[in-house]
XYZ file of C-alpha atoms in Angstrom:
349
model
C 11.663 4.176 68.334
C 9.283 2.804 65.740
C 9.792 -0.391 63.808
C 9.296 -1.257 60.147
C 6.159 -3.132 59.097
C 6.463 -5.110 55.847
C 3.317 -6.435 54.165
C 3.636 -8.766 51.175
C 0.925 -10.263 48.979
C -1.823 -9.846 51.582
C -5.263 -11.059 50.497
C -8.487 -11.067 52.513
C -11.994 -12.214 51.658
C -15.221 -12.966 53.488
C -16.760 -15.961 51.782
C -16.889 -15.204 48.066
C -16.427 -11.465 48.575
C -12.817 -10.408 48.037
C -12.047 -7.346 50.171
C -8.603 -6.738 48.656
C -5.906 -8.928 47.168
C -2.120 -8.975 46.770
C -1.516 -5.889 48.943
C 2.193 -5.148 49.422
C 3.674 -2.150 51.211
C 6.298 -1.193 53.757
C 5.622 1.228 56.593
C 9.013 2.867 57.231
C 10.144 2.861 60.847
C 9.330 6.059 62.719
C 7.393 7.695 59.863
C 3.718 8.648 59.483
C 1.801 6.863 56.731
C -1.806 7.451 55.663
C -4.136 4.973 53.972
C -6.853 6.545 51.819
C -9.687 5.022 49.854
C -13.412 5.260 49.131
C -15.835 3.927 51.738
C -16.136 0.164 51.765
C -12.675 -0.591 50.387
C -11.553 -2.447 53.508
C -9.254 0.069 55.180
C -10.394 -0.845 58.699
C -10.201 -4.535 57.762
C -6.571 -3.932 56.802
C -5.821 -2.526 60.273
C -7.449 -5.560 61.918
C -5.242 -7.847 59.836
C -2.142 -5.915 60.866
C -2.743 -6.582 64.559
C -3.949 -10.140 64.112
C -7.621 -9.623 64.943
C -8.383 -11.036 61.502
C -6.329 -13.623 59.632
C -5.614 -13.003 55.939
C -6.252 -15.691 53.329
C -2.631 -15.470 52.227
C 0.389 -13.181 52.409
C 2.698 -12.095 55.200
C 3.017 -9.291 57.769
C 6.597 -9.090 59.023
C 7.614 -7.131 62.145
C 11.040 -7.584 63.723
C 11.525 -10.826 61.815
C 8.162 -12.271 62.886
C 5.459 -13.130 60.348
C 2.281 -12.342 62.278
C 0.198 -14.591 60.030
C 2.118 -17.670 61.241
C 2.531 -16.939 64.944
C 0.958 -18.944 67.732
C -1.622 -17.164 69.874
C 0.895 -16.819 72.707
C 3.565 -15.262 70.502
C 1.019 -13.046 68.733
C -0.110 -11.776 72.142
C 3.455 -10.638 72.851
C 3.953 -8.985 69.446
C 0.667 -7.090 69.853
C 2.273 -5.193 72.723
C 4.219 -3.305 70.058
C 0.918 -1.777 68.905
C -1.235 1.031 70.184
C -4.623 1.425 68.508
C -6.946 4.432 68.374
C -10.382 3.245 67.272
C -12.915 5.422 65.437
C -14.996 6.366 68.469
C -12.260 6.016 71.063
C -13.790 2.703 72.271
C -13.805 3.882 75.881
C -15.606 2.008 78.672
C -18.644 4.164 79.427
C -18.801 3.235 83.120
C -15.132 4.102 83.774
C -13.723 7.586 84.196
C -10.942 8.709 81.870
C -8.190 7.842 84.337
C -9.356 4.235 84.702
C -9.924 3.905 80.951
C -6.366 4.984 80.235
C -4.922 2.910 83.075
C -6.727 -0.247 81.890
C -3.951 -1.637 79.606
C -1.339 -1.111 82.328
C -3.417 -2.948 84.907
C -4.296 -5.701 82.425
C -0.886 -6.355 80.863
C 1.707 -5.287 83.440
C 2.449 -5.700 87.141
C 3.217 -2.054 87.771
C 2.339 -0.540 91.118
C -0.506 1.956 91.320
C 2.023 4.749 91.861
C 3.752 3.774 88.600
C 0.391 3.532 86.850
C -0.532 7.009 88.056
C 2.766 8.475 86.862
C 2.334 6.985 83.380
C -1.356 7.886 83.053
C -0.735 11.472 84.213
C 2.100 11.781 81.696
C 0.025 10.482 78.762
C -2.991 12.623 79.682
C -0.793 15.711 79.758
C 0.758 14.674 76.439
C -2.662 14.739 74.736
C -3.921 17.833 76.561
C -6.305 16.158 79.009
C -4.649 16.963 82.340
C -7.304 17.744 84.953
C -10.051 15.640 83.350
C -9.163 12.338 85.039
C -12.491 11.907 86.867
C -14.785 12.728 83.961
C -16.821 9.966 82.326
C -16.746 9.485 78.530
C -20.368 10.666 78.309
C -19.454 13.969 79.944
C -16.878 15.092 77.386
C -16.829 16.064 73.710
C -16.048 13.763 70.811
C -12.646 15.359 70.345
C -11.771 14.755 73.994
C -12.866 11.128 73.706
C -10.532 10.724 70.721
C -7.661 12.151 72.737
C -8.487 9.924 75.707
C -8.459 6.915 73.366
C -5.109 8.108 72.021
C -3.688 8.421 75.552
C -4.806 4.851 76.259
C -3.157 3.681 73.025
C 0.128 5.224 74.212
C 0.354 3.942 77.804
C 2.338 0.820 76.889
C 4.821 2.928 74.876
C 3.984 1.298 71.529
C 6.390 1.264 68.620
C 3.521 1.151 66.106
C 0.410 3.334 66.399
C -2.645 2.501 64.278
C -5.336 5.179 63.941
C -8.757 4.425 62.444
C -10.685 7.417 61.051
C -9.522 10.040 63.584
C -11.630 12.736 61.864
C -14.868 10.729 62.205
C -17.407 12.886 64.049
C -15.052 15.859 64.359
C -15.420 19.310 62.837
C -12.577 20.680 60.658
C -11.071 22.711 63.500
C -10.850 19.734 65.879
C -9.515 17.622 63.029
C -6.738 20.184 62.533
C -5.895 20.016 66.242
C -5.700 16.226 66.326
C -3.620 16.182 63.121
C -1.098 18.473 64.809
C -1.161 16.195 67.838
C -0.232 13.171 65.691
C 2.735 15.051 64.206
C 3.899 16.215 67.646
C 3.553 12.733 69.150
C 5.441 11.163 66.264
C 8.243 13.633 66.926
C 8.228 12.937 70.678
C 7.978 9.146 70.782
C 9.338 8.173 67.353
C 6.677 5.513 66.765
C 5.592 4.269 63.318
C 2.121 5.695 62.588
C -0.505 4.391 60.161
C -3.617 6.573 59.879
C -6.712 5.436 57.991
C -8.772 8.441 56.898
C -11.139 9.942 54.326
C -9.977 13.467 55.124
C -8.093 14.849 52.133
C -6.508 17.704 54.097
C -5.076 15.176 56.563
C -3.627 13.195 53.665
C -2.142 16.309 52.040
C -0.355 17.684 55.114
C 0.230 15.033 57.815
C 1.953 11.941 56.354
C 5.373 11.085 55.028
C 3.811 8.328 52.891
C 0.361 7.762 51.389
C -1.439 4.676 50.076
C -4.745 4.385 48.209
C -6.994 1.316 48.332
C -9.337 1.019 45.343
C -11.076 -1.741 43.375
C -9.983 -4.460 45.798
C -6.278 -3.706 45.561
C -3.674 -1.170 46.651
C -3.554 1.317 43.785
C -0.321 2.911 45.016
C 1.784 3.483 48.094
C 4.856 5.663 48.541
C 6.142 9.136 49.460
C 3.240 11.579 49.728
C 4.346 13.617 46.689
C 4.016 10.520 44.501
C 0.282 10.264 45.119
C -0.394 14.002 45.384
C 1.132 14.562 41.934
C -0.377 11.453 40.300
C -2.498 11.891 37.172
C -4.391 8.648 37.822
C -8.137 9.411 37.398
C -9.073 7.811 40.725
C -6.518 9.973 42.543
C -7.671 13.176 40.853
C -11.310 12.386 41.568
C -10.639 11.561 45.222
C -8.424 14.579 45.930
C -10.896 16.925 44.234
C -13.976 15.316 45.847
C -15.780 15.068 42.479
C -18.707 12.865 41.396
C -17.291 12.505 37.894
C -14.624 9.841 37.599
C -14.165 6.094 38.122
C -15.421 6.021 41.753
C -19.179 5.451 41.998
C -21.697 5.574 44.829
C -21.050 1.972 45.885
C -17.894 0.843 44.094
C -16.364 1.686 40.723
C -18.601 2.962 37.924
C -19.479 0.722 35.025
C -18.287 1.292 31.464
C -21.584 2.887 30.448
C -21.427 5.582 33.110
C -17.835 6.431 32.267
C -18.646 6.612 28.545
C -21.583 8.929 29.236
C -19.281 11.268 31.151
C -16.764 11.167 28.302
C -19.397 11.986 25.691
C -20.671 14.841 27.835
C -17.206 16.352 27.500
C -16.479 16.328 31.200
C -12.862 16.994 32.086
C -11.511 16.429 35.561
C -10.184 19.524 37.312
C -6.432 19.725 37.849
C -4.888 18.332 41.004
C -4.825 20.745 43.933
C -1.395 22.190 44.833
C 0.789 20.025 47.045
C 0.750 21.681 50.460
C 3.765 22.091 52.680
C 4.040 19.260 55.174
C 2.763 19.933 58.689
C 5.658 20.569 61.088
C 5.835 19.795 64.804
C 4.679 22.619 67.057
C 8.279 23.449 67.946
C 9.073 24.003 64.242
C 11.780 21.360 64.121
C 12.379 19.081 61.143
C 10.381 15.846 61.252
C 12.189 12.519 61.445
C 10.715 11.374 58.115
C 10.637 14.775 56.437
C 12.022 15.223 52.941
C 12.775 18.545 51.238
C 9.613 19.984 49.605
C 9.501 18.790 45.995
C 12.416 16.355 46.367
C 10.449 13.341 45.142
C 9.059 15.282 42.171
C 12.529 16.493 41.260
C 14.132 13.065 41.573
C 11.449 11.473 39.392
C 11.090 14.210 36.783
C 7.490 14.964 37.792
C 6.019 18.449 37.438
C 3.969 19.177 40.576
C 0.550 20.863 40.329
C 0.742 24.665 39.912
C 1.084 26.524 43.203
C 2.668 23.592 45.022
C 4.944 24.041 48.038
C 3.857 27.627 48.607
C 2.537 28.961 51.911
C -1.182 29.827 51.860
C -1.999 33.568 51.578
C -1.339 35.370 54.844
C 0.841 32.594 56.304
C 4.520 33.200 56.982
C 7.117 30.992 55.287
C 7.882 27.602 56.814
C 11.304 27.974 58.420
C 11.505 24.264 59.188
C 10.977 23.305 55.540
C 13.488 25.902 54.412
C 16.141 24.674 56.865
C 15.598 21.095 55.796
C 15.892 22.019 52.119
C 19.100 23.946 52.743
C 20.670 21.180 54.825
C 20.041 18.712 51.997
C 21.656 20.916 49.340
C 18.507 20.521 47.243
C 18.100 22.887 44.274
C 15.578 23.725 41.587
C 15.563 21.294 38.638
C 17.518 22.502 35.629
C 15.570 23.708 32.626
C 12.435 24.632 34.568
C 10.552 27.883 33.898
C 11.233 30.481 36.578
C 7.566 30.814 37.505
C 6.782 31.012 41.211
C 3.485 29.168 40.719
C 5.144 26.232 38.993
C 8.760 26.060 40.108
C 9.791 24.007 43.093
C 11.356 25.945 46.006
C 14.859 27.247 45.328
C 17.846 27.236 47.617
C 20.130 30.246 47.181
C 23.908 30.031 47.646
């Protein structure tokens, strides 16, 4: 099972350049979290701090009672075994075939026999849909297959925390959809805590249990996915709608003059897109971290964007979401208009 990761007051800079400061969040054990943010906001730097490849200026990272920022190299080496990491390009050794790439951590960090290594590698390759490709070299396969091979390697030591850096980088939307489903299925199978860094808005809208947004050298927000997906913060609306107009500029945030020019031009940001139903495991079962659709909005008195929690046209209703809503006894908020495009899902009986 996954473990909780608690980050408090984390600050990182390179020389005089502050990357982000006073970042605090908790990754709930066994749940999938996503970290969003414009390019250059230090999302990958945050992952490197989590596993101790970089040392923060101040703050703490607590896992199983250990503050990683204060551990000796020997102890940090042991705690790192809790992690599996999928890098942007898979980070495979080009001269090794897929089998040897995936077996590498087992041979490096354990004393398992080659028969045990083979059993584990075969199992992980089947888990990510790569059975039968053991002898192929990284240069002989597609980008999506390299990602999956990197994921299999990240899983061979049975990690309790899986960090994923830009899984959609270099992939088309169809392959991105496949790998998103794979993350959800793996989370269901192994129960690990996942943190996915991404720019892909569709991934953020459907995959995670929790979402965070890095912006202007700090963590703008972090919490249940409905909190961010229903937020009226300008930076959130701009990011989710992929618009030029708003506080995010080409390099960093826009200056006051640019924002004033947009205001005088009468530009109004489009409304937030509807909150999609959460992606379910392939077997249709309820996710470990799943909450009833609209539960956070209801509990916090927030009206979700119109059309939220509805299946897309031509898609059958989500039985898993319905079962989860019914088992929780969740009902429509009192006093709401009975409009299917606005109302949260209802539970009859």
